[in-house]
């Protein structure tokens, strides 16, 4: 499929639109100064699958609505392919959209629903039929054209909504929690389909979700939103392995947080005292000696030193007591307590070859310096 949209908004550089948000702000109620979106700057590349991820109320939908043109920014700019669109009405932006609640017209057939944006654009009937058939093929629903939405499952309705959003060949597709109403199994299947669809179409996707697993599975890059601001932008690996701050470390996956005091620096490694022990951590900044900091590390990166998984790369070590031990099928999950009471979670792949720990047992844990980040 090429990017030469029949309504062709902007010139095609690649088949996906690039989107630039510059210091974007939105205040709904001027009497109440709280900003729903508070200075968001983001460069979304042509053909990228970018997800805005964040808790409820963090400003994701508002940002998406401003890109679509259904909300007006209080300040800042939105450019599509380098051209400001802030003054352009939604229909002229030529953007496809999919929402959580399908929003199909109940009294129209699948074919009429998918053909609706084409009809609005004055596409002749024969051409319309061809494009609708192509779009239904793309979402694996050929032959469903004559049905009504009520005759389809939730997953099928959402596929129809996607077909309707891409039938006019937009270069940008916005999706707001499109899988939110579906059960887990179906959601996981459709996540993979969305990725495939993205690869097939080659257009830019901006996707909103509060589900971190969904974001990690599908996205080229994720913008983590908190309180109307972008907390960090990066690839799923960047965010998981190198969180910039405590919010991102806590929101994406599970993290341990260890209070520590900086004692020294060695190149890009900070040496900090935690529970009377020196721990080494990666650190982009230059903290000063004596500064109180927080170190973070992932539960699955920790090992008991006398277990089958010990004895690799540069290690941090800490003495702990087991306070909780849970067998959870593929993993064992331990709650540990370090000297003065800091709680630490350790997850170990379950294996009959690895000895299970008992509550009350003393142990030493170890983990790689590369898996320790100062946040
Ligand atoms: P998210 O999509 O991350 O859940 P929203 O963009 O929906 O976040 O909301 C951000 C903030 O703006 C919230 O505090 C929300 O209550 C407020 N808000 C959203 N829509 C409106 C509106 N139409 N009028 C007033 N406040 C709104």
Coordinates of N, CA, C and O and ligand atoms in Angstrom, one line a residue, residues 28-29 35-37 54-63 71 176-177 208 225, ligand 1:
X28 N -8.1 22.8 30.7 CA -9.6 22.8 30.4 C -10.3 23.9 31.0 O -11.2 24.6 30.4
X29 N -10.0 24.1 32.3 CA -10.8 25.1 33.1 C -9.8 26.2 33.6 O -9.0 25.9 34.4
X35 N -3.0 21.8 34.8 CA -2.9 21.6 33.3 C -3.0 20.1 33.0 O -2.4 19.3 33.6
X36 N -4.0 19.8 32.1 CA -4.2 18.4 31.7 C -3.0 17.9 30.9 O -2.5 16.7 31.1
X37 N -2.4 18.8 30.1 CA -1.2 18.5 29.4 C -0.2 19.7 29.7 O -0.6 20.8 29.6
X54 N 0.6 5.7 30.4 CA 0.6 6.4 31.7 C -0.7 6.0 32.4 O -1.6 5.5 31.9
X55 N -0.7 6.4 33.7 CA -1.9 6.1 34.5 C -3.1 7.0 34.1 O -2.9 7.9 33.3
X56 N -4.2 6.6 34.5 CA -5.4 7.4 34.2 C -5.2 8.9 34.7 O -4.7 9.1 35.7
X57 N -5.6 9.8 33.8 CA -5.5 11.2 34.2 C -4.2 11.8 33.9 O -3.9 13.0 34.2
X58 N -3.3 11.1 33.2 CA -1.9 11.6 33.0 C -1.8 12.5 31.7 O -0.8 13.1 31.4
X59 N -2.9 12.6 30.9 CA -3.0 13.5 29.8 C -2.8 12.9 28.4 O -2.7 13.5 27.4
X60 N -3.0 11.5 28.4 CA -2.8 10.8 27.1 C -3.9 11.1 26.1 O -3.6 11.5 25.0
X61 N -5.1 11.0 26.5 CA -6.3 11.2 25.6 C -6.3 12.7 25.2 O -6.5 13.0 24.0
X62 N -6.0 13.6 26.1 CA -6.1 15.0 25.8 C -5.0 15.3 24.7 O -5.3 16.0 23.7
X63 N -3.8 14.7 24.8 CA -2.8 14.9 23.8 C -3.3 14.4 22.4 O -3.1 15.0 21.4
X71 N -9.6 18.8 20.2 CA -9.3 19.8 21.3 C -8.3 20.8 20.8 O -7.4 20.4 20.0
X176 N -7.0 5.1 20.7 CA -7.1 5.4 22.2 C -7.7 4.1 22.9 O -8.9 3.9 22.8
X177 N -6.8 3.4 23.6 CA -7.2 2.2 24.3 C -8.2 1.3 23.4 O -9.2 0.9 23.9
X208 N -2.6 4.9 22.5 CA -2.7 5.3 23.9 C -3.1 4.1 24.7 O -4.1 3.4 24.3
X225 N 3.8 8.9 30.3 CA 3.2 10.2 30.7 C 2.9 10.1 32.2 O 2.5 9.1 32.7
Ligands
LIG1 P1 -5.7 10.0 30.4 O1 -6.1 9.9 28.9 O2 -4.2 9.9 30.6 O3 -6.5 9.3 31.3 P2 -6.9 12.7 30.1 O4 -6.2 13.4 29.0 O5 -8.2 12.0 29.8 O6 -5.9 11.6 30.8 O7 -7.1 13.7 31.3 C1 -6.1 14.5 31.8 C2 -6.7 15.5 32.9 O8 -7.6 16.3 32.2 C3 -7.4 14.8 34.0 O9 -7.2 15.4 35.2 C4 -8.9 14.9 33.5 O10 -9.7 14.9 34.6 C5 -8.9 16.3 32.8 N1 -9.9 16.3 31.7 C6 -9.9 15.5 30.7 N2 -10.9 15.8 29.8 C7 -11.6 16.9 30.4 C8 -12.7 17.8 30.0 N3 -13.3 17.5 28.9 N4 -13.0 18.8 30.9 C9 -12.3 19.0 32.0 N5 -11.2 18.3 32.4 C10 -10.9 17.2 31.6

